CSV table of C-alpha atoms and ligand atoms in Angstrom, one decimal:
chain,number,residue,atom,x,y,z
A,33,UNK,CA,0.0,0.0,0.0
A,34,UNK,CA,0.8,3.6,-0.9
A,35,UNK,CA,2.2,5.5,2.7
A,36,UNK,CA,0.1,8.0,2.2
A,37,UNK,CA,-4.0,7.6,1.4
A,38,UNK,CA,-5.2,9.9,-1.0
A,39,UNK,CA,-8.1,11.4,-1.6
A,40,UNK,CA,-10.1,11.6,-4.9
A,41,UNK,CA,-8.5,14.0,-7.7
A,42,UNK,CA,-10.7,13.8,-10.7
A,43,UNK,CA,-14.7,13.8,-11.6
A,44,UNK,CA,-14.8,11.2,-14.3
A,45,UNK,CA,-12.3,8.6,-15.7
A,46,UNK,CA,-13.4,6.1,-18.6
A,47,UNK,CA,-11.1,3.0,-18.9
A,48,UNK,CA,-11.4,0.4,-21.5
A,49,UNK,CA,-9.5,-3.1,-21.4
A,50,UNK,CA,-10.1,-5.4,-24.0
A,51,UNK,CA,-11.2,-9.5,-23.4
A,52,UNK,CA,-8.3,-12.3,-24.0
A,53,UNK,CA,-8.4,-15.5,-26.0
A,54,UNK,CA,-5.6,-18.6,-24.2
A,55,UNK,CA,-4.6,-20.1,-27.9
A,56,UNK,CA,-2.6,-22.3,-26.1
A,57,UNK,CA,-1.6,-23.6,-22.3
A,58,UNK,CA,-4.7,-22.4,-19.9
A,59,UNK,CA,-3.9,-24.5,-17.2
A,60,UNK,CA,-0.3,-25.2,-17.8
A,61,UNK,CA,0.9,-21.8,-17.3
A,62,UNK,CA,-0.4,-22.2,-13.6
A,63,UNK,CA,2.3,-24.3,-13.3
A,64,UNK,CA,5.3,-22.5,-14.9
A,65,UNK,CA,5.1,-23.1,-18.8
A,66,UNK,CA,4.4,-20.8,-21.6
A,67,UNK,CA,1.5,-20.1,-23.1
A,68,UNK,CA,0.3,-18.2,-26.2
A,69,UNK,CA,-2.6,-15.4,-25.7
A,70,UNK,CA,-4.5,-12.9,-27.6
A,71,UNK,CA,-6.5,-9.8,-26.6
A,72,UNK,CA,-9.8,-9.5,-28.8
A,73,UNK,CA,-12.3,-6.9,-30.3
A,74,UNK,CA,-14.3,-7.0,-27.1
A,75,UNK,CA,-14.4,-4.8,-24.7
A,76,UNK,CA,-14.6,-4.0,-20.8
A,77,UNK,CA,-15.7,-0.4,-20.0
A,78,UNK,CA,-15.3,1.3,-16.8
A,79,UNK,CA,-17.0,4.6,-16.2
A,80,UNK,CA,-16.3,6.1,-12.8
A,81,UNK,CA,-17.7,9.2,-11.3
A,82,UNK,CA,-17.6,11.3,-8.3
A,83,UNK,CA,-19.9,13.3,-6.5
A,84,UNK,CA,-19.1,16.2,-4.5
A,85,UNK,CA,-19.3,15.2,-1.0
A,86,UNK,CA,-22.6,13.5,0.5
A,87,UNK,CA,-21.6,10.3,2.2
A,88,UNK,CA,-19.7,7.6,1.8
A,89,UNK,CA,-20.9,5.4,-0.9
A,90,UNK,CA,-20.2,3.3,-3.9
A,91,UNK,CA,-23.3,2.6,-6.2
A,92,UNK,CA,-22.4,-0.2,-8.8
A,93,UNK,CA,-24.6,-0.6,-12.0
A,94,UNK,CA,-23.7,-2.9,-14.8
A,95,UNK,CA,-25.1,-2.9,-18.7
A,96,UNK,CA,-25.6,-7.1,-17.6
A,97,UNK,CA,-29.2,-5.5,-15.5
A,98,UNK,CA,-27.7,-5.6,-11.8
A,99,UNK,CA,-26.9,-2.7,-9.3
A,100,UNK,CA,-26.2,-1.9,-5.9
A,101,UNK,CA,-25.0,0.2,-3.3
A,102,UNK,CA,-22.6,0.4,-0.8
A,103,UNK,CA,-22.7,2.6,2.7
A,104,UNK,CA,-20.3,2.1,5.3
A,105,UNK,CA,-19.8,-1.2,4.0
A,106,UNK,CA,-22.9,-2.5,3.7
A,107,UNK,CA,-24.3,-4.0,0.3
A,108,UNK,CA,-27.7,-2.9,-0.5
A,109,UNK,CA,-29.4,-4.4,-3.7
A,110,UNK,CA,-33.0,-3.6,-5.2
A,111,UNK,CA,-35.5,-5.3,-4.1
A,112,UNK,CA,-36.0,-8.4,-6.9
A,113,UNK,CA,-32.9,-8.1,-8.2
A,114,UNK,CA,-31.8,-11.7,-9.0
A,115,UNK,CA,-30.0,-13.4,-5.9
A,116,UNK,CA,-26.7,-15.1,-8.8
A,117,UNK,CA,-26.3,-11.5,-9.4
A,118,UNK,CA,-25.4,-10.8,-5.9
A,119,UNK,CA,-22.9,-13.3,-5.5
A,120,UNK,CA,-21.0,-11.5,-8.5
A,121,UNK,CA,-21.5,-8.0,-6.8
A,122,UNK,CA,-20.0,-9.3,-3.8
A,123,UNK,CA,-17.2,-10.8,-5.7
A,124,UNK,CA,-16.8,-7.3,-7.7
A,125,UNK,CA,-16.9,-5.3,-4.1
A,126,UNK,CA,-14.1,-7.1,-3.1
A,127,UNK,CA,-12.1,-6.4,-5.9
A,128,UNK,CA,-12.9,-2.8,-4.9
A,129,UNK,CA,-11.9,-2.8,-1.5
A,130,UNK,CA,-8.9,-4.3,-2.1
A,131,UNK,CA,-7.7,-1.6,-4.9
A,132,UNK,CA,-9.1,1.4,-3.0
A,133,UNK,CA,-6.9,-0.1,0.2
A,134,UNK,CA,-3.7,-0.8,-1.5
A,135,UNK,CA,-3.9,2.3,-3.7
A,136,UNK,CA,-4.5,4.2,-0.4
A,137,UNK,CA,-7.8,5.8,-1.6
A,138,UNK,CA,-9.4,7.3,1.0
A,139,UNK,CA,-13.0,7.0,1.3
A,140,UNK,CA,-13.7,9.0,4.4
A,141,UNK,CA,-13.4,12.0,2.1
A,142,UNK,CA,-16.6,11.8,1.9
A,143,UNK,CA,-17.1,11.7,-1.6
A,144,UNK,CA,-19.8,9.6,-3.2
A,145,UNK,CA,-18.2,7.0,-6.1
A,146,UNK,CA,-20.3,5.7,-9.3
A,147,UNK,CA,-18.8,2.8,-11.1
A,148,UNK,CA,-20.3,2.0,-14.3
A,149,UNK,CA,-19.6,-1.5,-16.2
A,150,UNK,CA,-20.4,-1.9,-19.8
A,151,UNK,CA,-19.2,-5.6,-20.6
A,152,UNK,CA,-19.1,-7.3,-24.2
A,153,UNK,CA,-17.1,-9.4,-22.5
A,154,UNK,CA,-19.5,-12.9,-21.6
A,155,UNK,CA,-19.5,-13.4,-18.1
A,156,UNK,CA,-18.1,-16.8,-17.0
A,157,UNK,CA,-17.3,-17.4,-21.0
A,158,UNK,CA,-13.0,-18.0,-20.6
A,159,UNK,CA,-12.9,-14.6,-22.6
A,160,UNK,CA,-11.2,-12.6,-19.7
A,161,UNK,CA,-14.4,-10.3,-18.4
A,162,UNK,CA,-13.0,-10.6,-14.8
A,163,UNK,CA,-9.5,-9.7,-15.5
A,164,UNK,CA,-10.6,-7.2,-18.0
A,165,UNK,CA,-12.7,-6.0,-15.3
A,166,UNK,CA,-9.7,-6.4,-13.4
A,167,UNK,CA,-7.3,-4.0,-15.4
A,168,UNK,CA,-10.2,-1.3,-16.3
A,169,UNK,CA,-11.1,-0.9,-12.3
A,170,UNK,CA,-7.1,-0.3,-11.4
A,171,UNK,CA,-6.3,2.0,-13.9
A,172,UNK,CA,-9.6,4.0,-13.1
A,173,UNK,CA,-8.6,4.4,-9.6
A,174,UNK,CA,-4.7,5.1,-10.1
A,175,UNK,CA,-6.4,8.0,-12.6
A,176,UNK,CA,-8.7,8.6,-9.8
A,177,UNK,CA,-5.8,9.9,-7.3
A,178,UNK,CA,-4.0,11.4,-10.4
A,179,UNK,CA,-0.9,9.0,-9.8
A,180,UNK,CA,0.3,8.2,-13.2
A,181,UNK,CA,1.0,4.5,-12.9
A,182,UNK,CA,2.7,3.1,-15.6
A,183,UNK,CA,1.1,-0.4,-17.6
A,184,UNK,CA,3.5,-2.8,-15.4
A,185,UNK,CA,2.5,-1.4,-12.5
A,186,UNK,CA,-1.4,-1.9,-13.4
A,187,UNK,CA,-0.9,-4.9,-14.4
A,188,UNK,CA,0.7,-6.1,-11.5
A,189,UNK,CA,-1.8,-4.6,-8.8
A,190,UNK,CA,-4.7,-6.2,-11.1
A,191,UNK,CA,-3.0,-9.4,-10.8
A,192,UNK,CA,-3.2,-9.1,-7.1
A,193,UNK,CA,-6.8,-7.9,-7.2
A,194,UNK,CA,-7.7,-10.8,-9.1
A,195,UNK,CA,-6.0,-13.0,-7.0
A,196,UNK,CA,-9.1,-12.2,-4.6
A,197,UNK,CA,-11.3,-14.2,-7.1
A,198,UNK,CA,-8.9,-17.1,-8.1
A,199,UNK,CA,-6.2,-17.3,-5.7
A,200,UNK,CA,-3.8,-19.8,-8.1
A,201,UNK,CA,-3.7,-17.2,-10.8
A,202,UNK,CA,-1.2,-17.4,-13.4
A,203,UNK,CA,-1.0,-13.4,-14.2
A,204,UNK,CA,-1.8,-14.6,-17.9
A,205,UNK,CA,-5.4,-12.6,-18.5
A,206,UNK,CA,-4.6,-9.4,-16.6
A,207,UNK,CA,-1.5,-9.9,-18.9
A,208,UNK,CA,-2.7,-9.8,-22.3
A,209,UNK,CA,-6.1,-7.6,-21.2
A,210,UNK,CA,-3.6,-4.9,-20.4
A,211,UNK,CA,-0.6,-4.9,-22.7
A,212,UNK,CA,-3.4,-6.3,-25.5
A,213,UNK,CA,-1.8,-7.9,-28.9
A,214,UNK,CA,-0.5,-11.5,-29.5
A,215,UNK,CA,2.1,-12.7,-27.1
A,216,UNK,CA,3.7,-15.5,-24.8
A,217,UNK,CA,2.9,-15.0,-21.0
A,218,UNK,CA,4.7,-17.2,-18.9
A,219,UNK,CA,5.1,-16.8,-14.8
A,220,UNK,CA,8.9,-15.9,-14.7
A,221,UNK,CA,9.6,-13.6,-17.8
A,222,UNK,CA,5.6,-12.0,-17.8
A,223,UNK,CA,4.5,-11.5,-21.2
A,224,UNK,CA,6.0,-10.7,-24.4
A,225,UNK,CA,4.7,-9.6,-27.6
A,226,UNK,CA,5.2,-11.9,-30.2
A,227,UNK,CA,3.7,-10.7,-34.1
A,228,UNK,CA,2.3,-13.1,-36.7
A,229,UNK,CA,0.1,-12.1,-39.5
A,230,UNK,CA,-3.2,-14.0,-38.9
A,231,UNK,CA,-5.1,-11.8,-41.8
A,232,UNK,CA,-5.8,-14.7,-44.2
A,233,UNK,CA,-7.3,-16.7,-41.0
A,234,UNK,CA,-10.5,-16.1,-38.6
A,235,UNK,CA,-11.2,-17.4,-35.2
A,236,UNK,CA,-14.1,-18.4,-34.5
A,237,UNK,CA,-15.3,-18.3,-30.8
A,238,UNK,CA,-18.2,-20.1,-29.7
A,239,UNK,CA,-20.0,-20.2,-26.0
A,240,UNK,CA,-21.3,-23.6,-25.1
A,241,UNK,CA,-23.4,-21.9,-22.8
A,242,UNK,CA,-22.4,-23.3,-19.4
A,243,UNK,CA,-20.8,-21.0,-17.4
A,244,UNK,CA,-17.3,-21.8,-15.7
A,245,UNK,CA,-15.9,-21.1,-12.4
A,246,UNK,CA,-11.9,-20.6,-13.2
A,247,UNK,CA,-11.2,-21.4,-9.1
A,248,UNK,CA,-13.0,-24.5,-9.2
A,249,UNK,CA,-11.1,-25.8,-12.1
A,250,UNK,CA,-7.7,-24.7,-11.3
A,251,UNK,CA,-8.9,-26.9,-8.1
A,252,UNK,CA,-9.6,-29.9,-10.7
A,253,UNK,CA,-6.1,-29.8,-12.5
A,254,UNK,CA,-4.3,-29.3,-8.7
A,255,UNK,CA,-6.1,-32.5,-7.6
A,256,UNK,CA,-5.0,-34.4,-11.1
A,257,UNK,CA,-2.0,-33.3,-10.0
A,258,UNK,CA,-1.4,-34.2,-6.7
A,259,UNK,CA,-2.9,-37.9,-7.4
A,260,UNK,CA,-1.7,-38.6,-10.6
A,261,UNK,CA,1.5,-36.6,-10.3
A,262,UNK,CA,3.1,-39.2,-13.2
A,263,UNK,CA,0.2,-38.9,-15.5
A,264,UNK,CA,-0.1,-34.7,-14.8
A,265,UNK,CA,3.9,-34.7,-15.8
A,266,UNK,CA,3.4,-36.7,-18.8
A,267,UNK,CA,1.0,-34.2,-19.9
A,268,UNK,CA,3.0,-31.1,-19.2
A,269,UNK,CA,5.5,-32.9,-21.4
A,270,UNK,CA,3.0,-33.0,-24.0
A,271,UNK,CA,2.1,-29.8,-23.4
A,272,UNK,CA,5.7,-28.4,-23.8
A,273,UNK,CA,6.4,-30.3,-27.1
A,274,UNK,CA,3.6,-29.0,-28.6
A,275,UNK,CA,4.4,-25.2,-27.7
A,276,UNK,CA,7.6,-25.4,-29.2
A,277,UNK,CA,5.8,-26.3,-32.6
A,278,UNK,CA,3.7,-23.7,-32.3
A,279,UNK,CA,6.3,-21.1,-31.7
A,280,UNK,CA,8.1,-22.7,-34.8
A,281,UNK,CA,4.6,-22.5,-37.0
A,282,UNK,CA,4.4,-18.7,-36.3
A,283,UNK,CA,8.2,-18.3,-36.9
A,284,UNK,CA,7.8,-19.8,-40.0
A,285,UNK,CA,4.3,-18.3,-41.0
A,286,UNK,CA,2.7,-21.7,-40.9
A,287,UNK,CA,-0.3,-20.3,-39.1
A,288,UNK,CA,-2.7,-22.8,-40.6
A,289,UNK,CA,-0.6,-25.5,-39.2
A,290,UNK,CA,-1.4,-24.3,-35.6
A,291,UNK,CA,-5.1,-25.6,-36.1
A,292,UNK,CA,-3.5,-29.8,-35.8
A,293,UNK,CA,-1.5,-28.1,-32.3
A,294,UNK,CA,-5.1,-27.0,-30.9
A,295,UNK,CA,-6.5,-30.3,-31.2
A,296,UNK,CA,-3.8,-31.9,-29.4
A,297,UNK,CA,-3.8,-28.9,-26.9
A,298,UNK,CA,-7.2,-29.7,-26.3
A,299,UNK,CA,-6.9,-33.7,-26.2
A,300,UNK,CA,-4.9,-32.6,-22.6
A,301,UNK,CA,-7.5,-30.5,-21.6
A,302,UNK,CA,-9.6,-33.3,-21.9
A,303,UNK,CA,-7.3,-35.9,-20.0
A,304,UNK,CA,-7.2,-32.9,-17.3
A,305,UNK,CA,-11.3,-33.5,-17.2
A,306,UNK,CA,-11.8,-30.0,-18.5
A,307,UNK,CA,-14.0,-30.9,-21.2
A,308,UNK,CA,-17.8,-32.2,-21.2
A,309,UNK,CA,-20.3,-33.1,-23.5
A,310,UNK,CA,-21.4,-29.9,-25.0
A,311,UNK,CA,-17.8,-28.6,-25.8
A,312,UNK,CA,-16.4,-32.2,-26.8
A,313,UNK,CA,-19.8,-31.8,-29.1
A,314,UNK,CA,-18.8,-28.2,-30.5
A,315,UNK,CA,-15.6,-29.0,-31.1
A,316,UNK,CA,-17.0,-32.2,-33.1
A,317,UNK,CA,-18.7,-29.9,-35.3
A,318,UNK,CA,-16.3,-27.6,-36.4
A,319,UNK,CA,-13.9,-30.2,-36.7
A,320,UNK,CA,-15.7,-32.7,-38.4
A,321,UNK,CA,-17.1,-30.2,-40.9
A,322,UNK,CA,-13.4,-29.0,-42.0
A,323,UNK,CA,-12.2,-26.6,-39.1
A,324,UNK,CA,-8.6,-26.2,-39.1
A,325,UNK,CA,-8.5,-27.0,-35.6
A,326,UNK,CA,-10.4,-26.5,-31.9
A,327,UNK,CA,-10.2,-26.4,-28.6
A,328,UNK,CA,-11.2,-25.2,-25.2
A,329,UNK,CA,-10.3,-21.6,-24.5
A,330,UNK,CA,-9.8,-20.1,-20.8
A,331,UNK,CA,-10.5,-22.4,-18.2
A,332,UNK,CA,-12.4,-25.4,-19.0
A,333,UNK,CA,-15.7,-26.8,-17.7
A,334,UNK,CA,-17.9,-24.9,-20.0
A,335,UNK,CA,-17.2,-21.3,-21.1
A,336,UNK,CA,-15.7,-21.2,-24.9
A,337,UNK,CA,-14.4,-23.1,-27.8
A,338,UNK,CA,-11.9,-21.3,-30.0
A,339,UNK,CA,-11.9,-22.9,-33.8
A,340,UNK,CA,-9.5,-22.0,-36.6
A,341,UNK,CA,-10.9,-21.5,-39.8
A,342,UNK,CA,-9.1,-20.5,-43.1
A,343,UNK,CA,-11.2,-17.2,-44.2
A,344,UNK,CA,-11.3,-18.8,-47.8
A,345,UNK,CA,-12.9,-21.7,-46.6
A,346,UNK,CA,-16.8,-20.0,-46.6
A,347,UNK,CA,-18.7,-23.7,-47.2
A,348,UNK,CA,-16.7,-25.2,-44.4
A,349,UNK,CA,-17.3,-21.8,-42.3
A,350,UNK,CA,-21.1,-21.8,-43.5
A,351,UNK,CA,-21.9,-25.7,-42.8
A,352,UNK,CA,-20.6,-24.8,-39.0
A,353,UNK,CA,-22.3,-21.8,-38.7
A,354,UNK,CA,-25.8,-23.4,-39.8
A,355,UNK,CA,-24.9,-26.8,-37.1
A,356,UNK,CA,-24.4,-24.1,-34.3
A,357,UNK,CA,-27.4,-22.3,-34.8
A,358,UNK,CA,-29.5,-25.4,-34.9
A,359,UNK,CA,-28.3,-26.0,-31.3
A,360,UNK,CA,-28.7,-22.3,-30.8
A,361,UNK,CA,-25.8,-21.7,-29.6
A,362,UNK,CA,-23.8,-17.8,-29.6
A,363,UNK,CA,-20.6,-17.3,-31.2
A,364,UNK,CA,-18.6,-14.4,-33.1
A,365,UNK,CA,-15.8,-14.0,-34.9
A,366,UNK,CA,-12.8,-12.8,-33.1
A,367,UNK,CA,-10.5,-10.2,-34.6
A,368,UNK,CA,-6.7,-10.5,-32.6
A,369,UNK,CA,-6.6,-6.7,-31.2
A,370,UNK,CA,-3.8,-4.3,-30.9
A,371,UNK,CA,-5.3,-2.5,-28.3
A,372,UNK,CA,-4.5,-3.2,-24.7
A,373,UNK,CA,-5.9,-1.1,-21.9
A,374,UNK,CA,-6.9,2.6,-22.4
A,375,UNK,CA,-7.8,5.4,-20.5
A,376,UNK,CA,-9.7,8.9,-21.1
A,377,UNK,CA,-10.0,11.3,-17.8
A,378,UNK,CA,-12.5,14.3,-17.4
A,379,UNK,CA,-14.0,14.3,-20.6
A,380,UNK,CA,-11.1,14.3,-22.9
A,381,UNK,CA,-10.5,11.9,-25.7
A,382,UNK,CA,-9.4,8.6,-25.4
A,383,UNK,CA,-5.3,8.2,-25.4
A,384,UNK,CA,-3.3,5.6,-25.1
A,385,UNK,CA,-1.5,5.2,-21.7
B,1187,LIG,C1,-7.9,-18.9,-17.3
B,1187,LIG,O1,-8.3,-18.0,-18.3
B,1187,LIG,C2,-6.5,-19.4,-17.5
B,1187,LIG,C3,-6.0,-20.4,-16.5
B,1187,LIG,O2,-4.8,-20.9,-17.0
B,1187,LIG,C4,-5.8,-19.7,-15.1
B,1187,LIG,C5,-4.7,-18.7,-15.1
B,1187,LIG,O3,-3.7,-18.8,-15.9
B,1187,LIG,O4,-4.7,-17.8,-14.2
B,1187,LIG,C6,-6.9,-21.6,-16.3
């Protein structure tokens, strides 16, 4: 924490991080190896206002339908308001407690805070709306107190925030939804950009549906682990031969040759019981019907299925689209964004930070 607690400095500060796809190694970069991650064309936004002074208190409100306020800290939600939303506000108020503490924001100034979430970012989808939420929130209050914290340092105080939500995490989506781009994340070295020219390819992101809980999963692999500790090394093995064909694919602009290296990626996925009927039946789909590859993205257990399509390839890309949409199932096409976290304070245009 900061020695000194500050109080608010500015009226109104707009941040806007952008939502991750794990190409390769979710899971595995929990436990020290490299992975390969994206940040996508969808966005986390987070409006935050103050009010000259009142009382104390935070009034959330998100663009998902749910609200609430907090006095003194007390959660107060509108009467009927859904009781699986308040779970997620308490999760979210936590986040917020913990940045305005080790920021040193200081609430007793009496000043009343409005935080505004505008997710495309599905909740619970493996497509980084907690981290993104994560990134936008720290850099909002670090604004907030005018201190002009640099991206590592968001980053590394949005890791800790999310560590409140999912204590194992590997750093990897507060990573990529910060920095933004294509890049390697692993726990030693952080993350580093890496480019490749995907242009001639699309990614195809589909939501089974289900969501996931990232804690509970992480939980899943650490028990694989510690019972099959043989097997779970086996894998990693796997894993780490298969990495270093990736990294060779995009050094040698092989990208369509990545699509074989998903499918294995998310054969151990599967062998880690991350999978389940609906995504093993996605994943069926695209593949079957001439995907260049698939394969769980973010944590497992439901959430999404990233595919790999060739953009020429419109029957193949057609035939899927038409199967997912008899099972009515959501999906979108993912561009790989060059935008990490931005920021825009009292009313000016948005700039790059
Ligand atoms: C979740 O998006 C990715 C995991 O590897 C967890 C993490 O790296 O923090 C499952």
């Amino acid at each position: 924490m900061d020695s000194n607690t500050n109080t608010f400095k500015r009226r109104r500060i707009v941040t806007i991080a952008p939502g991750k796809v794990i190409l390769f190694g979710e899971h595995f970069v929990v436990y020290g190896y490299p992975s390969l991650i994206a940040s996508i064309d969808k966005f986390f936004n987070v409006k935050v206002n103050f009010s000259p002074p009142t009382v104390d208190e935070i009034t959330i409100e998100s663009n998902l339908g749910f609200k609430a306020t907090i006095q003194n800290s007390v959660l107060t939600f509108p009467l009927g308001q859904e009781d699986t939303y308040h779970e997620i506000i308490k999760k979210l108020y936590s986040v917020i407690k913990y940045l305005m503490t080790h920021i040193g924001i200081d609430m007793r100034s009496k000043s009343s805070m409005f935080i505004h979430l505008d997710s495309e970012i599905p909740l619970g989808g493996g497509l980084g709306s907690s981290s993104a939420f994560c990134v936008a929130l720290t850099a909002a209050l670090y604004h907030s107190i005018d201190n002009k914290a640099n991206k590592d340092k968001i980053c590394s105080e949005s890791i800790n925030a999310e560590k409140i939500l999912n204590r194992d995490t590997s750093g990897a989506d507060c990573s990529i939804c910060t920095f933004g781009g294509l890049g390697r994340f692993d726990r030693l070295n952080g993350f580093k950009k890496i480019s490749a020219d995907f242009s001639d390819y699309r990614l195809l992101i589909i939501d089974s549906g289900v969501a996931h809980d990232t804690f509970s999963m992480i939980e899943r692999v650490s028990e694989i682990k510690n019972n099959r500790p043989n097997d779970f090394k086996n894998l990693c093995n796997k894993y780490s031969n298969i990495y270093d064909q990736v990294l060779s694919c995009l050094e040698h602009r092989e990208i369509g040759n990545i699509g074989e290296l998903l499918n294995r990626n998310h054969e151990l996925l599967a062998n880690l019981s991350l999978s389940n009927p609906i995504l093993d039946k996605i994943i069926n789909i695209c593949n079957s019907e001439g995907s260049l590859g698939s394969k769980i993205t973010g944590a497992g257990g439901g959430g999404s299925v990233v595919s790999l399509l060739h953009k020429d390839d419109v029957l193949v890309i057609k035939n899927i689209l038409k199967r997912l949409d008899l099972l009515n199932l959501k999906y979108f096409f993912a561009k790989i964004g060059s935008k990490g976290l931005r920021t825009a304070c009292n009313d000016k245009p948005s700039k790059q930070i």
